[in-house]
Amino acid sequence: MSLTLYNTLTRSKQPFEPIDPERIAMYVCGPTVYNRVHIGNARPAVVFDTLYRVLNTLYPKVEYARNITDIDDKIMKTAAELGEDISALSTRYAQAYFDDMAALNNLSPTIVPYATQHIPEMIDMVTRLIEKGHAYNIDNGVEGEQGHVLFAVQSMSDYGALSGRSLDDMLAGARVEVASYKKYAGDFVLWKPSADNEPGWDSPWGRGRPGWHLECSAMIEKHLGDTIDIHGGGQDLIFPHHENEIAQSCCAHDGKPFANVWMHNGFINIEGEKMSKSLGNFRMVNDLLEQYPGEVLRYVILSAHYRSEQNFGKDLLDSAWRSLDTLYGFLRTHNDIEAASVDISDSDAYIALLDDLNTPMAISELHKLAREMHSAEGDNLPLAKGRLLANAGLMGLLQQDPEQWFTLSRGSDDISAEDVEALIAKRNQAKTDKDYAGADAVREELKSLGVVLEDSREGTKWRRG
Ligand SMILES: [Zn+2]
């Protein structure tokens, strides 16, 4: 069984050929930590987590790095506005990001490098780029210009190969900072000077801080090597960020390829509209998590193919929740059956995932497997359940206790799980006291709050109806 991936670099789907089958290296650009993340930021995390799970079924070791950008002008600006220490702010939002991603059932990457912990590696890479004639520093004594180091894009013959556009086209379509000290308008910053009140590190070009693109190149070189198997991110990163990562790394390594496969996920739109500041329609993950279980968000993200533009909205979230209710409902019915361990290598869901992560197809296969489990009998039941759970696990779905699933809050007005448990205890006491009318009253009260009780030998179970 072989994996096929769409490569942005070649604009085609091709069989995945690892550099070293004993060790796969994958890097995904992580967040700049100065605020909570929105659902568009969650999409690459979920998509590449799914790819990570699939790669783990094929290869003995997968090194998956996703960085934290903890030095950036946006972080500095936000910290100044809040009167908060920069590292305190970035630590707080890095943790918030980890929490949000864990709530969406994402596994932790194997490596989480922080930009500020790799400054010597970045300075070293800039030094090599200058030596090789791909970068230049501004040493004109002019305040605000002095101490910049820029990458000379014209020194690289195939700059722009990823986006497939000419330099002039790229410059016309992007907001490029025009500065008189640049030799060419498309040259980008590797290192920039820091004012006394700004964070900075000593370097051969004076006290300063790294440019954003440099961070990923230096961290990849350190943790994964000169050439990696897969580099991923959102499609908004293709230019300039990924073009510039390629320029830095290829030129620092004398033309060696940087990443063999480039993968980019599409945008998420909200109720048919692009997320934008002017529309104020950003959907923050932590806000959504107050209304929906993380697994519902994950299911929605995976219900579209990662390369397509995805619409996101209430109807989709509600229908994803109903779909998961159906799947968990089947599992709940068979909760006492132990799932058998199964070989999934020829399952249709797995085959769909191997085909450039066709998650919509794989999800529809899950529903088929759930129905098969529901109609299975006897010895077939543990196998059918094993197949459903193993295939769902490839996408990080259906791994919760089904009983637990039906106790998850369905909205902010819901009675809390603790209050339900307290009322059940009150009802049990009434029954012990032979106050059957009182016990029934509690059951009715819970019913009016949307909670259904089921008495069994093991005690009273409950779920939101
Ligand atoms: Zn990056």
mmCIF file of C-alpha atoms in Angstrom, residues 119-372:
data_model
loop_
_atom_site.group_PDB
_atom_site.id
_atom_site.type_symbol
_atom_site.label_atom_id
_atom_site.label_comp_id
_atom_site.label_asym_id
_atom_site.label_seq_id
_atom_site.Cartn_x
_atom_site.Cartn_y
_atom_site.Cartn_z
ATOM 1 C CA ILE A 119 19.220 32.446 17.831
ATOM 2 C CA PRO A 120 22.835 31.137 17.497
ATOM 3 C CA GLU A 121 21.713 28.762 14.712
ATOM 4 C CA MET A 122 19.993 31.658 12.935
ATOM 5 C CA ILE A 123 23.046 33.914 13.205
ATOM 6 C CA ASP A 124 25.142 31.055 11.859
ATOM 7 C CA MET A 125 22.876 30.616 8.843
ATOM 8 C CA VAL A 126 22.893 34.339 8.065
ATOM 9 C CA THR A 127 26.694 34.355 8.300
ATOM 10 C CA ARG A 128 26.906 31.530 5.751
ATOM 11 C CA LEU A 129 24.452 33.255 3.418
ATOM 12 C CA ILE A 130 26.553 36.421 3.473
ATOM 13 C CA GLU A 131 29.740 34.408 2.849
ATOM 14 C CA LYS A 132 28.157 32.653 -0.114
ATOM 15 C CA GLY A 133 27.021 35.924 -1.653
ATOM 16 C CA HIS A 134 23.280 35.438 -1.062
ATOM 17 C CA ALA A 135 22.849 38.109 1.590
ATOM 18 C CA TYR A 136 24.175 41.537 2.457
ATOM 19 C CA ASN A 137 24.184 43.679 5.529
ATOM 20 C CA ILE A 138 23.521 47.393 5.648
ATOM 21 C CA ASP A 139 26.480 49.152 7.168
ATOM 22 C CA ASN A 140 25.827 52.771 6.230
ATOM 23 C CA GLY A 141 25.624 54.247 9.722
ATOM 24 C CA VAL A 142 22.080 55.493 9.088
ATOM 25 C CA GLU A 143 19.853 54.947 12.067
ATOM 26 C CA GLY A 144 16.968 52.597 11.238
ATOM 27 C CA GLU A 145 18.895 51.091 8.308
ATOM 28 C CA GLN A 146 22.211 50.159 9.874
ATOM 29 C CA GLY A 147 22.245 46.543 11.089
ATOM 30 C CA HIS A 148 19.735 45.092 8.642
ATOM 31 C CA VAL A 149 20.753 41.935 6.818
ATOM 32 C CA LEU A 150 18.804 41.192 3.650
ATOM 33 C CA PHE A 151 18.545 38.155 1.421
ATOM 34 C CA ALA A 152 19.337 39.021 -2.209
ATOM 35 C CA VAL A 153 16.628 37.167 -4.121
ATOM 36 C CA GLN A 154 18.276 37.852 -7.476
ATOM 37 C CA SER A 155 21.233 35.756 -6.322
ATOM 38 C CA MET A 156 19.022 32.676 -6.628
ATOM 39 C CA SER A 157 18.159 31.694 -10.174
ATOM 40 C CA ASP A 158 14.981 29.719 -9.427
ATOM 41 C CA TYR A 159 13.520 31.934 -6.720
ATOM 42 C CA GLY A 160 9.725 31.655 -6.952
ATOM 43 C CA ALA A 161 9.584 28.008 -8.073
ATOM 44 C CA LEU A 162 7.035 27.045 -5.413
ATOM 45 C CA SER A 163 4.437 29.615 -6.333
ATOM 46 C CA GLY A 164 5.376 29.349 -9.998
ATOM 47 C CA ARG A 165 5.390 33.064 -10.563
ATOM 48 C CA SER A 166 8.007 35.494 -11.751
ATOM 49 C CA LEU A 167 9.635 37.871 -9.322
ATOM 50 C CA ASP A 168 7.787 40.841 -10.788
ATOM 51 C CA ASP A 169 4.409 39.088 -10.514
ATOM 52 C CA MET A 170 5.077 38.145 -6.949
ATOM 53 C CA LEU A 171 6.065 41.639 -6.010
ATOM 54 C CA ALA A 172 2.987 43.092 -7.684
ATOM 55 C CA GLY A 173 0.679 40.723 -5.812
ATOM 56 C CA ALA A 174 2.134 41.025 -2.353
ATOM 57 C CA ARG A 175 2.709 43.808 0.057
ATOM 58 C CA VAL A 176 6.450 44.128 0.037
ATOM 59 C CA GLU A 177 8.094 46.586 2.318
ATOM 60 C CA VAL A 178 9.810 49.181 0.168
ATOM 61 C CA ALA A 179 13.005 50.441 1.708
ATOM 62 C CA SER A 180 15.598 52.597 0.024
ATOM 63 C CA TYR A 181 18.478 50.560 1.424
ATOM 64 C CA LYS A 182 17.299 47.374 -0.325
ATOM 65 C CA LYS A 183 19.244 46.531 -3.480
ATOM 66 C CA TYR A 184 16.077 45.047 -4.944
ATOM 67 C CA ALA A 185 12.475 45.530 -3.789
ATOM 68 C CA GLY A 186 11.946 41.781 -3.290
ATOM 69 C CA ASP A 187 14.909 41.329 -0.968
ATOM 70 C CA PHE A 188 13.690 40.212 2.420
ATOM 71 C CA VAL A 189 14.919 40.655 5.966
ATOM 72 C CA LEU A 190 17.035 37.969 7.602
ATOM 73 C CA TRP A 191 18.060 40.068 10.569
ATOM 74 C CA LYS A 192 16.960 43.468 11.775
ATOM 75 C CA PRO A 193 18.290 45.901 14.346
ATOM 76 C CA SER A 194 16.555 46.252 17.724
ATOM 77 C CA ALA A 195 16.134 49.558 19.527
ATOM 78 C CA ASP A 196 17.302 49.654 23.137
ATOM 79 C CA ASN A 197 13.761 49.079 24.420
ATOM 80 C CA GLU A 198 13.180 46.147 22.063
ATOM 81 C CA PRO A 199 14.244 42.540 22.593
ATOM 82 C CA GLY A 200 17.480 41.738 20.838
ATOM 83 C CA TRP A 201 20.521 39.514 20.682
ATOM 84 C CA ASP A 202 24.128 40.424 19.942
ATOM 85 C CA SER A 203 25.212 39.530 16.440
ATOM 86 C CA PRO A 204 28.062 40.370 14.022
ATOM 87 C CA TRP A 205 25.718 43.064 12.608
ATOM 88 C CA GLY A 206 24.874 44.637 15.948
ATOM 89 C CA ARG A 207 22.146 43.962 18.460
ATOM 90 C CA GLY A 208 19.028 42.745 16.698
ATOM 91 C CA ARG A 209 16.487 40.004 16.095
ATOM 92 C CA PRO A 210 15.705 37.482 13.353
ATOM 93 C CA GLY A 211 13.252 37.842 10.499
ATOM 94 C CA TRP A 212 10.340 35.414 10.558
ATOM 95 C CA HIS A 213 11.318 33.324 7.509
ATOM 96 C CA LEU A 214 14.774 32.671 8.894
ATOM 97 C CA GLU A 215 13.396 31.033 12.023
ATOM 98 C CA CYS A 216 11.892 28.033 10.224
ATOM 99 C CA SER A 217 14.947 27.448 8.022
ATOM 100 C CA ALA A 218 17.310 27.443 11.004
ATOM 101 C CA MET A 219 15.101 25.213 13.162
ATOM 102 C CA ILE A 220 14.570 22.723 10.338
ATOM 103 C CA GLU A 221 18.305 22.523 9.687
ATOM 104 C CA LYS A 222 18.999 21.906 13.352
ATOM 105 C CA HIS A 223 16.272 19.370 14.135
ATOM 106 C CA LEU A 224 15.487 17.631 10.858
ATOM 107 C CA GLY A 225 18.418 18.141 8.496
ATOM 108 C CA ASP A 226 19.231 19.876 5.209
ATOM 109 C CA THR A 227 16.548 18.099 3.171
ATOM 110 C CA ILE A 228 13.247 17.007 4.675
ATOM 111 C CA ASP A 229 10.463 14.789 3.348
ATOM 112 C CA ILE A 230 7.407 16.974 3.870
ATOM 113 C CA HIS A 231 6.904 20.653 4.593
ATOM 114 C CA GLY A 232 3.381 21.815 5.308
ATOM 115 C CA GLY A 233 1.326 24.868 6.120
ATOM 116 C CA GLY A 234 -1.618 26.955 5.030
ATOM 117 C CA GLN A 235 -1.709 28.087 1.411
ATOM 118 C CA ASP A 236 -1.364 31.710 2.533
ATOM 119 C CA LEU A 237 2.223 30.830 3.475
ATOM 120 C CA ILE A 238 3.343 29.852 -0.048
ATOM 121 C CA PHE A 239 4.465 33.394 -0.774
ATOM 122 C CA PRO A 240 6.457 34.937 0.669
ATOM 123 C CA HIS A 241 7.092 32.712 3.681
ATOM 124 C CA HIS A 242 7.750 29.356 2.040
ATOM 125 C CA GLU A 243 9.488 30.797 -1.008
ATOM 126 C CA ASN A 244 11.824 32.556 1.378
ATOM 127 C CA GLU A 245 12.403 29.474 3.511
ATOM 128 C CA ILE A 246 13.398 27.636 0.327
ATOM 129 C CA ALA A 247 15.703 30.481 -0.740
ATOM 130 C CA GLN A 248 17.506 30.569 2.624
ATOM 131 C CA SER A 249 17.876 26.825 3.067
ATOM 132 C CA CYS A 250 18.814 25.933 -0.517
ATOM 133 C CA CYS A 251 21.368 28.727 -0.698
ATOM 134 C CA ALA A 252 22.824 27.898 2.723
ATOM 135 C CA HIS A 253 23.195 24.291 1.544
ATOM 136 C CA ASP A 254 24.704 25.001 -1.885
ATOM 137 C CA GLY A 255 21.562 24.188 -3.816
ATOM 138 C CA LYS A 256 20.553 20.983 -2.025
ATOM 139 C CA PRO A 257 16.769 20.505 -2.115
ATOM 140 C CA PHE A 258 15.029 21.762 1.011
ATOM 141 C CA ALA A 259 11.746 19.814 1.127
ATOM 142 C CA ASN A 260 10.738 17.077 -1.309
ATOM 143 C CA VAL A 261 6.999 17.458 -0.842
ATOM 144 C CA TRP A 262 5.268 20.769 -0.137
ATOM 145 C CA MET A 263 1.697 20.512 1.118
ATOM 146 C CA HIS A 264 -0.723 23.371 1.627
ATOM 147 C CA ASN A 265 -4.204 23.403 3.038
ATOM 148 C CA GLY A 266 -6.901 25.738 1.723
ATOM 149 C CA PHE A 267 -8.662 28.583 3.500
ATOM 150 C CA ILE A 268 -11.675 28.381 5.772
ATOM 151 C CA ASN A 269 -14.568 30.728 5.040
ATOM 152 C CA ILE A 270 -17.213 31.622 7.594
ATOM 153 C CA GLU A 271 -20.843 31.339 6.409
ATOM 154 C CA GLY A 272 -19.583 31.833 2.848
ATOM 155 C CA GLU A 273 -17.362 34.812 3.571
ATOM 156 C CA LYS A 274 -13.647 35.183 3.935
ATOM 157 C CA MET A 275 -12.461 35.669 7.507
ATOM 158 C CA SER A 276 -11.282 39.235 7.791
ATOM 159 C CA LYS A 277 -10.690 42.024 10.230
ATOM 160 C CA SER A 278 -13.130 44.279 8.410
ATOM 161 C CA LEU A 279 -15.964 41.729 8.657
ATOM 162 C CA GLY A 280 -14.999 40.880 12.234
ATOM 163 C CA ASN A 281 -15.972 37.271 11.541
ATOM 164 C CA PHE A 282 -12.990 35.427 13.000
ATOM 165 C CA ARG A 283 -14.112 32.283 14.796
ATOM 166 C CA MET A 284 -11.716 31.681 17.637
ATOM 167 C CA VAL A 285 -11.169 28.049 18.583
ATOM 168 C CA ASN A 286 -11.630 28.652 22.309
ATOM 169 C CA ASP A 287 -14.979 30.400 21.702
ATOM 170 C CA LEU A 288 -16.170 27.539 19.506
ATOM 171 C CA LEU A 289 -15.081 25.064 22.178
ATOM 172 C CA GLU A 290 -17.516 26.670 24.597
ATOM 173 C CA GLN A 291 -20.359 25.649 22.309
ATOM 174 C CA TYR A 292 -19.089 22.489 20.644
ATOM 175 C CA PRO A 293 -16.951 19.518 21.646
ATOM 176 C CA GLY A 294 -13.485 19.668 20.053
ATOM 177 C CA GLU A 295 -14.265 16.497 18.144
ATOM 178 C CA VAL A 296 -17.116 18.273 16.325
ATOM 179 C CA LEU A 297 -14.661 20.934 15.107
ATOM 180 C CA ARG A 298 -12.238 18.235 14.046
ATOM 181 C CA TYR A 299 -14.972 16.324 12.208
ATOM 182 C CA VAL A 300 -15.995 19.470 10.317
ATOM 183 C CA ILE A 301 -12.408 20.213 9.288
ATOM 184 C CA LEU A 302 -11.874 16.641 8.084
ATOM 185 C CA SER A 303 -15.204 16.511 6.269
ATOM 186 C CA ALA A 304 -13.672 18.640 3.491
ATOM 187 C CA HIS A 305 -10.606 17.728 1.491
ATOM 188 C CA TYR A 306 -7.658 19.679 2.889
ATOM 189 C CA ARG A 307 -6.793 21.357 -0.406
ATOM 190 C CA SER A 308 -10.291 22.701 -0.998
ATOM 191 C CA GLU A 309 -11.586 25.960 0.334
ATOM 192 C CA GLN A 310 -13.829 25.083 3.227
ATOM 193 C CA ASN A 311 -16.995 26.759 4.319
ATOM 194 C CA PHE A 312 -17.568 26.801 8.045
ATOM 195 C CA GLY A 313 -20.722 27.676 9.862
ATOM 196 C CA LYS A 314 -23.445 26.745 12.297
ATOM 197 C CA ASP A 315 -25.297 24.313 10.014
ATOM 198 C CA LEU A 316 -22.130 22.374 9.324
ATOM 199 C CA LEU A 317 -21.214 22.246 13.008
ATOM 200 C CA ASP A 318 -24.697 21.093 13.997
ATOM 201 C CA SER A 319 -24.806 18.413 11.333
ATOM 202 C CA ALA A 320 -21.295 17.219 12.297
ATOM 203 C CA TRP A 321 -22.525 16.913 15.861
ATOM 204 C CA ARG A 322 -25.517 14.833 14.731
ATOM 205 C CA SER A 323 -23.218 12.606 12.657
ATOM 206 C CA LEU A 324 -20.966 12.010 15.643
ATOM 207 C CA ASP A 325 -24.042 11.320 17.789
ATOM 208 C CA THR A 326 -25.042 8.632 15.302
ATOM 209 C CA LEU A 327 -21.582 7.046 15.353
ATOM 210 C CA TYR A 328 -21.230 7.255 19.134
ATOM 211 C CA GLY A 329 -24.808 6.009 19.469
ATOM 212 C CA PHE A 330 -23.879 2.792 17.650
ATOM 213 C CA LEU A 331 -20.791 2.446 19.818
ATOM 214 C CA ARG A 332 -22.818 3.054 22.948
ATOM 215 C CA THR A 333 -25.168 0.223 22.029
ATOM 216 C CA HIS A 334 -22.148 -2.085 21.858
ATOM 217 C CA ASN A 335 -20.221 -0.565 24.723
ATOM 218 C CA ASP A 336 -19.927 -3.917 26.491
ATOM 219 C CA ILE A 337 -18.308 -5.568 23.458
ATOM 220 C CA GLU A 338 -14.513 -5.631 23.503
ATOM 221 C CA ALA A 339 -13.118 -4.417 20.169
ATOM 222 C CA ALA A 340 -10.894 -6.976 18.438
ATOM 223 C CA SER A 341 -7.550 -5.846 17.095
ATOM 224 C CA VAL A 342 -7.760 -5.842 13.326
ATOM 225 C CA ASP A 343 -5.609 -5.329 10.265
ATOM 226 C CA ILE A 344 -6.782 -2.196 8.491
ATOM 227 C CA SER A 345 -4.321 -2.265 5.604
ATOM 228 C CA ASP A 346 -7.022 -3.110 3.055
ATOM 229 C CA SER A 347 -9.815 -1.026 4.541
ATOM 230 C CA ASP A 348 -11.461 1.506 2.260
ATOM 231 C CA ALA A 349 -11.080 4.323 4.803
ATOM 232 C CA TYR A 350 -7.332 3.730 5.039
ATOM 233 C CA ILE A 351 -6.999 3.484 1.251
ATOM 234 C CA ALA A 352 -8.843 6.810 0.952
ATOM 235 C CA LEU A 353 -6.433 8.442 3.412
ATOM 236 C CA LEU A 354 -3.436 7.111 1.507
ATOM 237 C CA ASP A 355 -4.813 8.871 -1.563
ATOM 238 C CA ASP A 356 -3.669 12.399 -0.693
ATOM 239 C CA LEU A 357 -5.626 12.356 2.577
ATOM 240 C CA ASN A 358 -9.107 11.925 1.183
ATOM 241 C CA THR A 359 -10.744 12.484 4.552
ATOM 242 C CA PRO A 360 -14.304 13.119 3.234
ATOM 243 C CA MET A 361 -14.240 9.673 1.641
ATOM 244 C CA ALA A 362 -12.699 8.118 4.753
ATOM 245 C CA ILE A 363 -15.422 9.651 6.936
ATOM 246 C CA SER A 364 -18.179 8.245 4.751
ATOM 247 C CA GLU A 365 -16.461 4.847 5.088
ATOM 248 C CA LEU A 366 -16.670 5.244 8.881
ATOM 249 C CA HIS A 367 -20.437 5.539 8.628
ATOM 250 C CA LYS A 368 -20.490 2.379 6.534
ATOM 251 C CA LEU A 369 -18.358 0.566 9.122
ATOM 252 C CA ALA A 370 -20.649 1.788 11.903
ATOM 253 C CA ARG A 371 -23.700 0.388 10.116
ATOM 254 C CA GLU A 372 -21.864 -2.895 9.535
#
